CSV table of C-alpha atoms in Angstrom, one decimal:
chain,number,residue,atom,x,y,z
A,1,ILE,CA,12.6,-2.8,-11.7
A,2,LEU,CA,13.5,-0.2,-9.1
A,3,ASP,CA,16.7,0.6,-11.0
A,4,HIS,CA,14.8,1.2,-14.3
A,5,ASP,CA,11.3,2.5,-13.4
A,6,ARG,CA,11.4,6.2,-12.6
A,7,SER,CA,7.8,6.1,-11.4
A,8,LEU,CA,9.1,4.4,-8.2
A,9,LEU,CA,10.4,6.1,-5.2
A,10,ALA,CA,11.4,3.0,-3.2
A,11,VAL,CA,10.7,-0.7,-2.5
A,12,SER,CA,9.6,-1.9,0.9
A,13,ALA,CA,9.4,-5.3,2.7
A,14,PHE,CA,6.5,-4.2,4.9
A,15,ASN,CA,2.7,-4.0,4.8
A,16,ASP,CA,1.3,-1.6,7.3
A,17,ASN,CA,-2.0,-3.6,7.2
A,18,GLY,CA,-0.5,-7.0,7.0
A,19,LYS,CA,-2.0,-8.4,10.2
A,20,LYS,CA,-2.3,-12.1,11.0
A,21,GLY,CA,-5.4,-13.5,9.3
A,22,GLN,CA,-5.8,-10.7,6.8
A,23,VAL,CA,-3.1,-11.6,4.3
A,24,LYS,CA,-2.7,-14.7,2.2
A,25,ASP,CA,-0.5,-14.5,-0.9
A,26,PRO,CA,3.3,-14.6,-0.3
A,27,LEU,CA,4.0,-14.0,-4.1
A,28,ARG,CA,1.9,-10.8,-4.4
A,29,VAL,CA,3.6,-7.4,-4.7
A,30,LEU,CA,1.6,-4.2,-5.0
A,31,ARG,CA,2.2,-0.6,-5.8
A,32,SER,CA,1.4,2.0,-3.1
A,33,ASP,CA,1.3,5.8,-2.9
A,34,PHE,CA,2.1,5.5,0.8
A,35,PHE,CA,5.8,5.3,1.9
A,36,PRO,CA,5.8,2.8,4.8
A,37,GLY,CA,9.1,3.8,6.4
A,38,LEU,CA,9.9,0.3,7.6
A,39,GLY,CA,12.2,-2.2,5.8
A,40,TRP,CA,12.8,-0.2,2.6
A,41,MET,CA,15.4,0.8,0.1
A,42,MET,CA,15.9,3.4,-2.6
A,43,THR,CA,18.4,3.7,-5.4
A,44,ARG,CA,21.8,5.3,-5.0
A,45,ARG,CA,20.9,7.5,-8.0
A,46,LEU,CA,17.9,8.9,-6.1
A,47,TRP,CA,20.0,9.5,-3.0
A,48,ASP,CA,22.9,11.1,-4.8
A,49,GLN,CA,21.1,13.2,-7.3
A,50,GLU,CA,18.0,14.3,-5.3
A,51,LEU,CA,17.7,13.6,-1.6
A,52,SER,CA,21.1,13.5,0.1
A,53,SER,CA,21.6,17.3,-0.1
A,54,LYS,CA,18.3,18.1,1.7
A,55,TRP,CA,17.9,15.1,4.0
A,56,PRO,CA,16.4,16.2,7.3
A,57,ASN,CA,17.9,15.6,10.8
A,58,GLY,CA,14.7,13.9,12.0
A,59,TYR,CA,11.2,12.7,11.0
A,60,TRP,CA,12.5,11.7,7.6
A,61,ASP,CA,9.7,9.2,7.0
A,62,ASP,CA,7.0,11.9,7.1
A,63,TRP,CA,9.3,14.2,5.1
A,64,LEU,CA,9.6,11.5,2.3
A,65,ARG,CA,5.8,11.3,2.3
A,66,GLU,CA,5.4,15.0,1.4
A,67,PRO,CA,4.5,15.8,-2.2
A,68,ALA,CA,7.7,17.7,-2.7
A,69,GLN,CA,9.8,14.6,-2.1
A,70,ARG,CA,7.4,11.8,-3.3
A,71,GLN,CA,6.5,13.6,-6.5
A,72,ASN,CA,3.7,11.1,-7.3
A,73,ARG,CA,6.1,8.2,-7.3
A,74,HIS,CA,5.1,4.9,-5.9
A,75,ILE,CA,6.5,2.3,-3.6
A,76,LEU,CA,6.4,-1.5,-4.2
A,77,ARG,CA,5.4,-3.5,-1.2
A,78,PRO,CA,4.5,-7.1,-0.5
A,79,GLU,CA,1.1,-8.4,0.6
A,80,ILE,CA,2.9,-10.4,3.4
A,81,SER,CA,5.6,-8.5,5.2
A,82,ARG,CA,9.2,-9.7,5.1
A,83,THR,CA,10.3,-7.6,8.1
A,84,PHE,CA,9.0,-7.7,11.7
A,85,HIS,CA,9.3,-4.6,14.0
A,86,PHE,CA,9.3,-5.1,17.7
A,87,GLY,CA,10.8,-2.0,19.3
A,88,THR,CA,8.9,-0.4,22.1
A,89,LYS,CA,11.0,2.7,22.8
A,90,GLY,CA,12.0,5.6,20.7
A,91,GLY,CA,11.1,6.5,17.2
A,92,ALA,CA,9.1,9.4,15.8
A,93,SER,CA,5.8,7.8,16.6
A,94,GLY,CA,6.6,7.3,20.3
A,95,ASN,CA,5.4,3.7,19.9
A,96,GLN,CA,1.9,4.8,19.3
A,97,PHE,CA,1.6,1.9,16.8
A,98,GLY,CA,3.4,-0.7,19.0
A,99,ASN,CA,0.5,-3.0,19.5
A,100,ILE,CA,-0.4,-2.9,15.8
A,101,LEU,CA,3.2,-3.6,14.7
A,102,GLY,CA,3.1,-6.7,17.0
A,103,GLU,CA,0.2,-8.1,15.1
A,104,ILE,CA,1.9,-8.0,11.7
A,105,TYR,CA,2.3,-11.4,10.1
A,106,LEU,CA,5.9,-12.3,9.0
A,107,ASN,CA,6.1,-14.4,5.9
A,108,GLN,CA,7.0,-18.1,6.6
A,109,GLU,CA,7.1,-19.4,3.1
A,110,PRO,CA,10.4,-19.3,1.1
A,111,VAL,CA,10.0,-17.7,-2.3
A,112,ASP,CA,12.3,-18.0,-5.2
A,113,TRP,CA,11.8,-14.6,-6.7
A,114,SER,CA,13.9,-15.5,-9.8
A,115,SER,CA,11.2,-17.9,-10.9
A,116,ILE,CA,8.3,-15.4,-10.5
A,117,GLU,CA,6.6,-13.7,-13.4
A,118,PRO,CA,8.6,-10.9,-15.0
A,119,PRO,CA,8.7,-7.5,-13.3
A,120,SER,CA,6.9,-6.0,-16.3
A,121,SER,CA,3.7,-6.9,-14.6
A,122,LEU,CA,4.6,-4.3,-12.0
A,123,GLU,CA,5.4,-1.5,-14.5
A,124,ARG,CA,2.9,1.3,-14.0
A,125,SER,CA,0.9,1.0,-17.2
A,126,THR,CA,0.5,-2.7,-17.0
A,127,TYR,CA,-0.1,-2.7,-13.2
A,128,ASP,CA,-2.7,0.1,-13.4
A,129,HIS,CA,-4.7,-1.7,-16.2
A,130,ASP,CA,-4.7,-5.0,-14.3
A,131,TYR,CA,-5.4,-3.6,-10.9
A,132,LEU,CA,-8.3,-1.4,-12.1
A,133,GLU,CA,-9.8,-4.5,-13.8
A,134,LEU,CA,-9.4,-6.4,-10.5
A,135,VAL,CA,-11.0,-3.7,-8.4
A,136,GLN,CA,-13.9,-2.6,-10.6
A,137,GLY,CA,-14.7,-6.3,-11.3
A,138,ALA,CA,-15.4,-6.9,-7.6
A,139,PRO,CA,-19.2,-6.6,-6.8
A,140,LEU,CA,-20.1,-3.5,-4.9
A,141,ALA,CA,-21.4,-3.9,-1.3
A,142,ASN,CA,-24.1,-1.7,0.2
A,143,ASP,CA,-22.5,-1.4,3.6
A,144,LEU,CA,-19.9,-3.1,5.8
A,145,THR,CA,-22.3,-5.8,6.9
A,146,ASP,CA,-23.1,-6.6,3.3
A,147,ALA,CA,-19.4,-6.5,2.4
A,148,LEU,CA,-18.4,-9.0,5.1
A,149,GLN,CA,-21.1,-11.4,3.8
A,150,LYS,CA,-20.1,-11.0,0.2
A,151,VAL,CA,-16.3,-11.4,0.8
A,152,ASP,CA,-16.9,-14.9,2.2
A,153,THR,CA,-17.2,-16.1,-1.4
A,154,GLN,CA,-15.7,-13.4,-3.7
A,155,ASN,CA,-13.6,-10.3,-3.9
A,156,THR,CA,-15.8,-7.3,-2.9
A,157,ARG,CA,-15.7,-3.5,-3.2
A,158,LEU,CA,-17.0,-1.1,-0.6
A,159,GLU,CA,-17.0,2.7,-1.4
A,160,TYR,CA,-16.2,5.5,1.0
A,161,THR,CA,-17.1,9.1,0.2
A,162,SER,CA,-14.9,11.0,2.7
A,163,PHE,CA,-11.8,10.3,4.8
A,164,ARG,CA,-14.0,10.2,7.9
A,165,VAL,CA,-16.1,7.4,6.4
A,166,PHE,CA,-12.9,5.6,5.4
A,167,GLN,CA,-11.6,5.9,9.0
A,168,SER,CA,-14.8,4.4,10.3
A,169,LEU,CA,-14.6,1.4,7.9
A,170,ALA,CA,-10.9,0.9,8.6
A,171,ARG,CA,-11.4,1.0,12.3
A,172,ASN,CA,-14.1,-1.7,12.1
A,173,LEU,CA,-11.8,-3.9,9.9
A,174,GLY,CA,-8.8,-3.5,12.2
A,175,LEU,CA,-6.9,-1.5,9.6
A,176,MET,CA,-4.7,1.6,10.2
A,177,THR,CA,-6.9,4.7,10.3
A,178,ASP,CA,-4.3,7.5,9.9
A,179,GLU,CA,-3.1,9.3,6.8
A,180,LYS,CA,0.1,11.2,5.8
A,181,ALA,CA,0.0,13.9,3.2
A,182,GLY,CA,-3.6,13.0,2.5
A,183,ILE,CA,-2.8,9.3,1.8
A,184,PRO,CA,-4.1,6.4,3.9
A,185,ARG,CA,-1.6,3.7,4.8
A,186,THR,CA,-1.0,1.2,1.9
A,187,ALA,CA,-3.4,3.1,-0.4
A,188,TYR,CA,-2.9,3.1,-4.1
A,189,ARG,CA,-5.0,5.7,-6.0
A,190,GLY,CA,-7.3,5.7,-2.9
A,191,VAL,CA,-7.7,1.9,-2.8
A,192,VAL,CA,-7.0,0.2,0.5
A,193,GLU,CA,-7.4,-3.6,0.6
A,194,CYS,CA,-7.5,-6.4,3.1
A,195,ARG,CA,-8.7,-10.0,3.5
A,196,PRO,CA,-11.0,-9.8,6.5
A,197,LYS,CA,-11.9,-13.5,6.3
A,198,GLY,CA,-8.3,-14.5,5.3
A,199,ASN,CA,-9.2,-15.4,1.7
A,200,PHE,CA,-11.0,-13.0,-0.7
A,201,ILE,CA,-10.1,-9.3,-1.0
A,202,LEU,CA,-12.2,-6.4,0.3
A,203,PHE,CA,-11.3,-3.2,-1.5
A,204,LEU,CA,-12.1,0.1,0.2
A,205,THR,CA,-12.4,2.6,-2.7
A,206,PRO,CA,-13.5,6.0,-3.6
A,207,PRO,CA,-16.7,6.1,-5.8
A,208,LEU,CA,-16.1,4.2,-9.0
A,209,SER,CA,-16.3,7.2,-11.3
A,210,ASN,CA,-13.6,9.0,-9.2
A,211,LEU,CA,-11.5,5.9,-9.2
A,212,GLN,CA,-11.7,5.4,-13.0
A,213,ARG,CA,-10.9,9.1,-13.6
A,214,ASP,CA,-7.8,8.8,-11.3
A,215,PHE,CA,-6.4,5.8,-13.1
A,216,LEU,CA,-7.2,7.3,-16.5
A,217,SER,CA,-5.5,10.6,-15.7
A,218,ALA,CA,-2.4,8.8,-14.6
A,219,THR,CA,-1.9,7.3,-18.1
A,220,ARG,CA,-1.8,10.6,-19.8
């Protein structure tokens, strides 16, 4: 799909929020607006025709996240990470995320990807339709306490109205709280998800009207 879908920038084997106890499905692959920078690949075409001539000497991960490079293209990433990162020295972040990286759960279940449903389910139009249905079909919680009760038995949605509100919710859920180029880690059209009880999904989303408008505008 990466070779043929021009709406993709890269594929990654890493979930920035894939902590132990908060992921479940080894078969699940998602689209994201956030470039993770760990365990990834792009096509030779993208490198040769677009990026190689202007590749920076350093901080290339943040550079790729900038609108001029990403150009609204997405990244495919798994729910459960396939790469584990353990370095404690060096890197652009100065190991500021070292403790969090150490909590990422590495997949233990072999998957025969050739037997999985066709990649057409990950094509943008199909994926957007199915993902919006999944998200807006989840009951809306009043607050985090209510969300954590509801998510015991069903997928649940909790809205945030500003990035500051998102950060507060993410911090209380043990998720990454930072953003790059205005996009929270793992977000897709503003949606960040986790499984706080290890089973059902909690979606942190913008207000539903904003979310629907964003998905609709992407199809035009």
